[in-house]
Coordinates of C-alpha atoms and ligand atoms in Angstrom, one line a residue:
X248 CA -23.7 -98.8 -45.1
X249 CA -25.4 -95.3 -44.8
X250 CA -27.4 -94.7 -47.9
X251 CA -26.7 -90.9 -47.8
X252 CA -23.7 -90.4 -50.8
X253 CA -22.3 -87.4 -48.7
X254 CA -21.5 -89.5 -45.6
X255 CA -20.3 -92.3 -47.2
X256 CA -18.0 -90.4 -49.5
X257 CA -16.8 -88.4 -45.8
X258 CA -16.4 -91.2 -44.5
X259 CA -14.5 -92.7 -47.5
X260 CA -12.1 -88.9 -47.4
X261 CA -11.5 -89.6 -43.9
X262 CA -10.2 -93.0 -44.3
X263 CA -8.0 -92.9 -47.4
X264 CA -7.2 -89.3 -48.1
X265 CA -6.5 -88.1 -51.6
X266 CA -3.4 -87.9 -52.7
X267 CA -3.0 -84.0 -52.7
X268 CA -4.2 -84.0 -49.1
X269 CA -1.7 -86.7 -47.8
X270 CA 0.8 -83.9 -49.7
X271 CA -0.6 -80.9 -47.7
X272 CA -0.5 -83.4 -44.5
X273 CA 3.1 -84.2 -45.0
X274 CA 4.6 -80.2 -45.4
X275 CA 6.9 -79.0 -42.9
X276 CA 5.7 -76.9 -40.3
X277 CA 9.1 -76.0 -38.0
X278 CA 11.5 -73.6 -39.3
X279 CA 14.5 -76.2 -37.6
X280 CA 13.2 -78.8 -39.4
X281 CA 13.1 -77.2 -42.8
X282 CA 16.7 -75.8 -41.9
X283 CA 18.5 -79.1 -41.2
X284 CA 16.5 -81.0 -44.3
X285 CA 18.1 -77.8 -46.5
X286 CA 21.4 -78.3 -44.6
X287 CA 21.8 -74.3 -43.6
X288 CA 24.5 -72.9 -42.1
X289 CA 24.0 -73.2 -38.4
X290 CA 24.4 -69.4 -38.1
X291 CA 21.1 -69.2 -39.7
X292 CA 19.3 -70.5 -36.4
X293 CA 19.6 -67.4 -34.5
X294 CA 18.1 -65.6 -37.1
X295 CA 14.9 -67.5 -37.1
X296 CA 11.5 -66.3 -35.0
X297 CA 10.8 -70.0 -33.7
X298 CA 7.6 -68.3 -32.0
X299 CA 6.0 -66.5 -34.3
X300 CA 2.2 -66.6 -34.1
X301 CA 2.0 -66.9 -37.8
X302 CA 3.6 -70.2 -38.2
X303 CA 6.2 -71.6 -40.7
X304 CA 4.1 -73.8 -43.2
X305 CA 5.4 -74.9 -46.3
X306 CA 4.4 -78.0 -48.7
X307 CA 7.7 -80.6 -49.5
X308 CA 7.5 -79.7 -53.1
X309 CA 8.5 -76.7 -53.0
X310 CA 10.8 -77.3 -50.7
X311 CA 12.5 -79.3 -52.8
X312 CA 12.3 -76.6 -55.7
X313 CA 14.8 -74.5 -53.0
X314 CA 19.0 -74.7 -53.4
X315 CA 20.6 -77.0 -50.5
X316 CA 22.7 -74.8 -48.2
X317 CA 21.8 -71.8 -49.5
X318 CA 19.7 -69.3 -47.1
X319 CA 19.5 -66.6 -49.5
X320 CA 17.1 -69.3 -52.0
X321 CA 14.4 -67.1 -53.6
X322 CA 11.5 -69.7 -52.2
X323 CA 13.3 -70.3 -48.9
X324 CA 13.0 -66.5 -48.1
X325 CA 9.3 -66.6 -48.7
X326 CA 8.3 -68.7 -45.9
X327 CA 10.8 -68.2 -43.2
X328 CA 10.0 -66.5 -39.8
X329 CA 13.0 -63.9 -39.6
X330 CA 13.4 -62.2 -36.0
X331 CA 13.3 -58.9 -37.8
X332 CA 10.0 -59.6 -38.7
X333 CA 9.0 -59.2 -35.0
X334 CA 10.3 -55.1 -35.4
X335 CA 7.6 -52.5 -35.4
X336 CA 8.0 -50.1 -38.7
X337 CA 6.2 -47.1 -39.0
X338 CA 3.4 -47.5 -41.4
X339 CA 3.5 -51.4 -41.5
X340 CA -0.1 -52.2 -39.8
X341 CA -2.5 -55.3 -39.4
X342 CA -4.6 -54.2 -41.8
X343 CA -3.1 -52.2 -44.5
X344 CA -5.8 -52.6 -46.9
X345 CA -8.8 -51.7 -45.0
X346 CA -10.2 -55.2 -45.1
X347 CA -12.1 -54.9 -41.9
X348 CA -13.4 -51.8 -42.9
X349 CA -15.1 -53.4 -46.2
X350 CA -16.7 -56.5 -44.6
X351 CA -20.4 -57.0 -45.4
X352 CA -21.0 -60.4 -43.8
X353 CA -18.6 -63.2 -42.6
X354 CA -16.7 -64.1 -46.0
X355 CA -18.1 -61.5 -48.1
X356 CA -15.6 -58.3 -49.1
X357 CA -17.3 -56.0 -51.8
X358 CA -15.4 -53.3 -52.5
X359 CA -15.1 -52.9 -56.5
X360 CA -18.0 -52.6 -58.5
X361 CA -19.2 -55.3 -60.4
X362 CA -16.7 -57.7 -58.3
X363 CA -17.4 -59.4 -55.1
X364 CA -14.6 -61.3 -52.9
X365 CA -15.8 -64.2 -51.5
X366 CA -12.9 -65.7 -48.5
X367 CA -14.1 -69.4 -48.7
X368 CA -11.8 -70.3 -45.6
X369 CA -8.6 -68.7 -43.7
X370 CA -6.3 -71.9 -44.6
X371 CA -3.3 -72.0 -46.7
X372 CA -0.5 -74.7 -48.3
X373 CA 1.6 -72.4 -47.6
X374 CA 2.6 -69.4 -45.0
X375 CA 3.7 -66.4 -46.9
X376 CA 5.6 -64.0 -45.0
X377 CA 4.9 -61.1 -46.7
X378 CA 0.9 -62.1 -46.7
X379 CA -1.3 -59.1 -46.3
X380 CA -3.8 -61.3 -44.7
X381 CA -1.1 -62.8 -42.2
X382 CA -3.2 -60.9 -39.2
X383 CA -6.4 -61.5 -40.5
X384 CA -8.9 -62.6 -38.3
X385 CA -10.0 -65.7 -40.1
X386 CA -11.9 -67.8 -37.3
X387 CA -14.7 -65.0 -36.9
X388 CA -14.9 -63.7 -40.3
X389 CA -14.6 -66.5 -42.5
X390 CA -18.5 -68.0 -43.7
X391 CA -19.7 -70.9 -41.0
X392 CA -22.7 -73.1 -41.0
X393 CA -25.6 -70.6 -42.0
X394 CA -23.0 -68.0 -43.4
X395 CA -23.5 -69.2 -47.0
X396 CA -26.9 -69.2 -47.4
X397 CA -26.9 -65.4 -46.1
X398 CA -24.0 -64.6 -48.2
X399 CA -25.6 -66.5 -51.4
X400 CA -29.0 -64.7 -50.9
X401 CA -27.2 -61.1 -50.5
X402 CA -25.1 -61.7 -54.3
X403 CA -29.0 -62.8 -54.9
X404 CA -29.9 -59.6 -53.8
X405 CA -27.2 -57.5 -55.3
X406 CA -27.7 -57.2 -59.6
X407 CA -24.1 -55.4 -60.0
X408 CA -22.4 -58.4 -59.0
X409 CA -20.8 -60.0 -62.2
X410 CA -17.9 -61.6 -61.1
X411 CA -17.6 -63.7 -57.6
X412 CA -13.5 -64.0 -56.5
X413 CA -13.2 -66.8 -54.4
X414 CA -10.0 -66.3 -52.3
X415 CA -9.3 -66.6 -48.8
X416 CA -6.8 -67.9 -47.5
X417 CA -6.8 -70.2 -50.5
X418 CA -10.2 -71.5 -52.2
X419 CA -8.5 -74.4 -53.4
X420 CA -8.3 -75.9 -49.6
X421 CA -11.6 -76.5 -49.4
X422 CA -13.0 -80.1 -50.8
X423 CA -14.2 -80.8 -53.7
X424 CA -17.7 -81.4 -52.8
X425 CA -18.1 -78.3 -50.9
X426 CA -16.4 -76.0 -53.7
X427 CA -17.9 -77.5 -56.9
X428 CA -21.5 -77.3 -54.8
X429 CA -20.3 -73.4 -54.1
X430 CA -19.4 -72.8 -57.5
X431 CA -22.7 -74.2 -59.1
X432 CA -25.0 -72.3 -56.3
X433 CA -23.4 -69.2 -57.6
X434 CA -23.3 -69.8 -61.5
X435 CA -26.9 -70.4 -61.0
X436 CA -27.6 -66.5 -60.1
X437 CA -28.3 -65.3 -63.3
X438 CA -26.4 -61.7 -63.0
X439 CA -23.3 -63.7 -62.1
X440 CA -21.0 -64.7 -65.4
X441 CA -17.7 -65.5 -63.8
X442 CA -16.1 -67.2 -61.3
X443 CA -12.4 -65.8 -60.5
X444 CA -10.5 -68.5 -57.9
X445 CA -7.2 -66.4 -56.9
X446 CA -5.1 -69.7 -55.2
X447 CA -1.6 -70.5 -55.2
X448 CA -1.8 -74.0 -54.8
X449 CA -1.5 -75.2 -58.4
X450 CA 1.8 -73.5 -58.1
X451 CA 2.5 -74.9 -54.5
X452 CA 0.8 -77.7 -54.0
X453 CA 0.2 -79.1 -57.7
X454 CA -0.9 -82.6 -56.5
X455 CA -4.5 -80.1 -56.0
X456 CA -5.2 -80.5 -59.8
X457 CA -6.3 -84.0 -59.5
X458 CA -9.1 -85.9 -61.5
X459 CA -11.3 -85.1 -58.9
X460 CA -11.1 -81.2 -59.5
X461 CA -10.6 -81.9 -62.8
X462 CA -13.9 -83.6 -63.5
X463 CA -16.1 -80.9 -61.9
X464 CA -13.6 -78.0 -62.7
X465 CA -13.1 -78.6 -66.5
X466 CA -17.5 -78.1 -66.8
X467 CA -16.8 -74.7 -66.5
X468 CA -14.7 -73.4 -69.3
X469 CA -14.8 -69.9 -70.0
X470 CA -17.2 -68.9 -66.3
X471 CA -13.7 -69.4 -64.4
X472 CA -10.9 -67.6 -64.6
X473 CA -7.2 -68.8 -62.8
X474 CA -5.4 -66.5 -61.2
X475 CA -2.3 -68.0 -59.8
X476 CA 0.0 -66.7 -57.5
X477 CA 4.0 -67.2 -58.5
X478 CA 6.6 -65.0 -57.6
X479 CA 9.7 -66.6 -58.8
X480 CA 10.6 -68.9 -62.3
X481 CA 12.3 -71.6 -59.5
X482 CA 8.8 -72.1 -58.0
X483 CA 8.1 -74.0 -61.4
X484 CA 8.5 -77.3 -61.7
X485 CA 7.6 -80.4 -63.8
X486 CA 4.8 -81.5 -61.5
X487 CA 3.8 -77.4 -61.6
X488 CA 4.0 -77.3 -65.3
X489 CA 1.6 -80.6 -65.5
X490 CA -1.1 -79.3 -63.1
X491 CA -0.7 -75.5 -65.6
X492 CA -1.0 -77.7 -68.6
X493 CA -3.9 -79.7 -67.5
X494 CA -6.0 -76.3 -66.1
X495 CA -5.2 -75.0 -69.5
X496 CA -6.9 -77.5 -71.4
X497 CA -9.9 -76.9 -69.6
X498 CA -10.4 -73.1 -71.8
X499 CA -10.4 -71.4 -68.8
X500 CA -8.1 -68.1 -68.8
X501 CA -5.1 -68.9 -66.7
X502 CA -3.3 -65.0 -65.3
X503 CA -0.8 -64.7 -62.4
X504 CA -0.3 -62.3 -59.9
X505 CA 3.3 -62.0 -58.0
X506 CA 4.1 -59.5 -55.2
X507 CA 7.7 -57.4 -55.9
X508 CA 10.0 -58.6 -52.7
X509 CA 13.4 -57.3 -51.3
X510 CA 15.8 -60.8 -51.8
X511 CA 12.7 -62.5 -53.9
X512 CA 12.4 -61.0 -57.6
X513 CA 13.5 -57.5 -57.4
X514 CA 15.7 -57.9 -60.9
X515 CA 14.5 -57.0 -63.8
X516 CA 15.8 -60.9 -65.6
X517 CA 13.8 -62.6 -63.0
X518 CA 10.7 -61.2 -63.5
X519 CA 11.4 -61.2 -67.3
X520 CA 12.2 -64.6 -67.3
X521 CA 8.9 -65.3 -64.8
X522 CA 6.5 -63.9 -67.7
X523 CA 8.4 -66.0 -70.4
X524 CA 8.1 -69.0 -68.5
X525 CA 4.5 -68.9 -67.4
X526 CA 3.9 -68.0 -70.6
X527 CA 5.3 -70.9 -72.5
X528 CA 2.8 -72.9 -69.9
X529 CA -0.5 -70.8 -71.0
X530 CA -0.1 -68.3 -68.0
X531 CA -0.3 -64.5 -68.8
X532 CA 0.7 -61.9 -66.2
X533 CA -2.0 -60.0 -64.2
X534 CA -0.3 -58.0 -61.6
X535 CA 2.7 -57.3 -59.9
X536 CA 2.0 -55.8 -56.1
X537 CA 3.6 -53.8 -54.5
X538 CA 4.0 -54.9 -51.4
X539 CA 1.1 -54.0 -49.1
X540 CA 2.8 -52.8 -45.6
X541 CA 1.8 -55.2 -43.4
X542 CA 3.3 -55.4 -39.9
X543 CA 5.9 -57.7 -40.0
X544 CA 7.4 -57.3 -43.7
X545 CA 8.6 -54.6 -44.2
X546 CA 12.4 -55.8 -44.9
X547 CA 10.4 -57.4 -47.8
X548 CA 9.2 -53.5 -49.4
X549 CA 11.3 -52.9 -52.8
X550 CA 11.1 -48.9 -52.3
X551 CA 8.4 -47.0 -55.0
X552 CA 11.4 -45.1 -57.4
X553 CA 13.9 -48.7 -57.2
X554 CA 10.1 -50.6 -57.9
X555 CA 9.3 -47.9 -60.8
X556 CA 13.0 -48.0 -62.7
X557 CA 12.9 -52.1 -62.2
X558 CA 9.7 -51.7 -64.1
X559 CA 10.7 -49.4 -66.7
X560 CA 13.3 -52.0 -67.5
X561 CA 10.7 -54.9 -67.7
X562 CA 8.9 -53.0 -70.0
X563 CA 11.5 -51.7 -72.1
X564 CA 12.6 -55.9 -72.1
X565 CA 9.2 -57.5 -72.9
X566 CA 6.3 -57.8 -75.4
X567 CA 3.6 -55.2 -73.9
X568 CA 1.3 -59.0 -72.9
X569 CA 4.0 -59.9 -71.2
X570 CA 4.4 -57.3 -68.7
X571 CA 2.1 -57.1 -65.7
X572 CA 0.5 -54.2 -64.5
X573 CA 2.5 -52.7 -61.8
X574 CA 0.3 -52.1 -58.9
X575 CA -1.1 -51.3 -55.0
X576 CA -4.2 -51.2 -53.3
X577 CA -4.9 -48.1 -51.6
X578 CA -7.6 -48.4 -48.7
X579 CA -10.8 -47.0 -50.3
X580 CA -10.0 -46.5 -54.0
X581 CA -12.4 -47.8 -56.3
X582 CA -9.7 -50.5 -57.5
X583 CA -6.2 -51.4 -57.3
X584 CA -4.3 -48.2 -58.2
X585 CA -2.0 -48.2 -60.9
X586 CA 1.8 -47.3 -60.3
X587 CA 2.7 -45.2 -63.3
X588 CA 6.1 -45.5 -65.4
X589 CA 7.0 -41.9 -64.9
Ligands
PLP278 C1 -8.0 -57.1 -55.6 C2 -9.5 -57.2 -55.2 C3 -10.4 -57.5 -56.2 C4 -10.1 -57.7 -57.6 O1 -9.6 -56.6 -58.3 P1 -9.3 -56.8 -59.8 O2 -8.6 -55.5 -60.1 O3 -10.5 -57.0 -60.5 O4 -8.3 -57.9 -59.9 C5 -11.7 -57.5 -55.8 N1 -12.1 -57.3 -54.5 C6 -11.2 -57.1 -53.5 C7 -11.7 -56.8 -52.1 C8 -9.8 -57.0 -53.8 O5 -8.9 -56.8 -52.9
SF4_279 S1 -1.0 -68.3 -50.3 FE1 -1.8 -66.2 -50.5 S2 -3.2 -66.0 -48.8 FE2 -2.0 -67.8 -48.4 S3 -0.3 -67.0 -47.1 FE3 0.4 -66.9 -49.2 S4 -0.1 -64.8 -49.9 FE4 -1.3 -65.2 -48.1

């Protein structure tokens, strides 16, 4: 037996994975396969980009939140490679939010005061098609070996920072022991109150919200704040509303942020009944995006008057807390612009 704790326990990770990484192991990662355990129409198969460089990955259980033979499902549109995603549309770019342009280290985007965005690691549950990031260079920009110490010691440096996002890809991905040692290196800088983790795999990968995370996770209370990424009510389930429930109990504020898709949400009931349902599980909506026009989305872009009159609806329909701010990031604003009603 090795008497350093951190080896054994890598050791122990290796041999018997957790649960929720057995899970993430077992999702389906070729678009035939997800096609034939949905039972599609064979038609579908010549619609499908079986090559794209931005694979098909998608956990089982939310597969199995998708409708059997259907190819218009809400969820199953979300993670499909079409063809038509491989058309070039004017204005749909690799980086249609200026990320490159907003880099200050490996890992470290700063470009709102008083918020810095901290991309713990390029991997995902889940491939969204629609992702902004989806042409993101993760391997050279995401933090490596002495990365963190550098990018600890300049939110050290930097008094405005208050609140540290971590994001990615999705924060969530990375284990236990390296997040919760993350987390507590940066709660220990005094000018830094919060802790945001923007991650989508409570809703995609529940199994993540396990007695592990839990027993670190629930020290923090109010210093972390949830922000959750679900764009449909079908992408809720019982195991979703479990892993909800049991972030909730921890006092930390639970938000959600969903991105307004073509074939997705774009009905006004849907994303009413989306706020009433995340509601009932403690989750209060943040922001709805307008889609950001990366290459290989566009059939995905709800156009701005259709995504302003869906909105007037939604907030002629709802209790003003229930109604997320409609917005997009425009390269170089101070934050994310606000789409107005009118
Ligand atoms: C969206 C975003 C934030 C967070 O903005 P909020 O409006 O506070 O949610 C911070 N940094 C970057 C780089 C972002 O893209
Ligand atoms: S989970 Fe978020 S970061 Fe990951 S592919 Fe989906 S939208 Fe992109």
């Amino acid at each position: 037996m090795n008497s350093n704790p951190a080896y054994n326990s890598a050791i122990t990770a290796v041999k018997h994975p957790l649960p929720w990484q057995s899970e993430l192991a077992r999702g389906i990662r070729d678009a035939g396969e997800l096609c034939r355990h949905l039972t599609l129409p064979e038609g579908i198969f010549s619609d499908i980009d079986l090559k794209n460089p931005f694979p098909i990955r998608v956990p089982l259980g939310f597969v199995s939140r998708m409708r059997p033979g259907d190819p218009d499902d809400p969820l199953l549109r979300q993670v499909l490679p079409r063809i038509c995603e491989e058309e070039q549309v004017i204005g749909f770019s690799t980086d249609p939010v200026g990320d490159m342009a907003a880099l200050k280290r490996p890992g470290l985007l700063h470009k709102y005061r008083g918020r810095a965005l901290v991309m713990t690691t390029g991997a995902c549950a889940i491939h969204c098609r629609y992702c902004f990031r989806r042409h993101f260079p993760y391997q050279d920009e995401t933090p490596h070996g002495d990365d963190w110490s550098s990018l600890l010691k300049l939110v050290r440096e930097d008094g405005s920072i208050r609140e540290i996002i971590l994001s990615g890809g999705d924060p969530l991905m990375v284990p236990d022991a390296r997040l919760s040692t993350l987390v507590s290196d940066l709660l220990a800088i005094d000018h830094v109150a919060r802790i945001r983790f923007h991650t989508r795999l409570p809703i995609v990968l529940p199994e993540r919200i396990d007695q592990n995370f839990m027993a670190w996770f629930s020290l923090l209370g109010r210093k972390a704040v949830v922000v959750v990424h679900c764009n449909h009510p079908n992408e809720i389930d019982t195991e979703v509303e479990a892993a909800l429930e049991r972030l909730g109990r921890t006092g930390s504020i639970l938000m959600n942020q969903a991105v307004l898709l073509r074939g997705v949400n774009d009905r006004t009931e849907i994303l009413a009944a989306l706020s009433e349902r995340l509601f009932e599980l403690g989750v209060l909506p943040y922001y709805l995006h307008q889609l950001d026009r990366v290459r290989g989305a566009a059939h995905f872009e709800v156009p701005r008057d259709e995504a302003r009159a869906l909105y007037r609806e939604l907030h002629a329909s709802l209790p003003g807390y229930l109604v997320p701010r409609l917005v997009e990031e425009i390269p170089g604003e101070p934050g994310k612009t606000l789409i107005s009603l009118w």
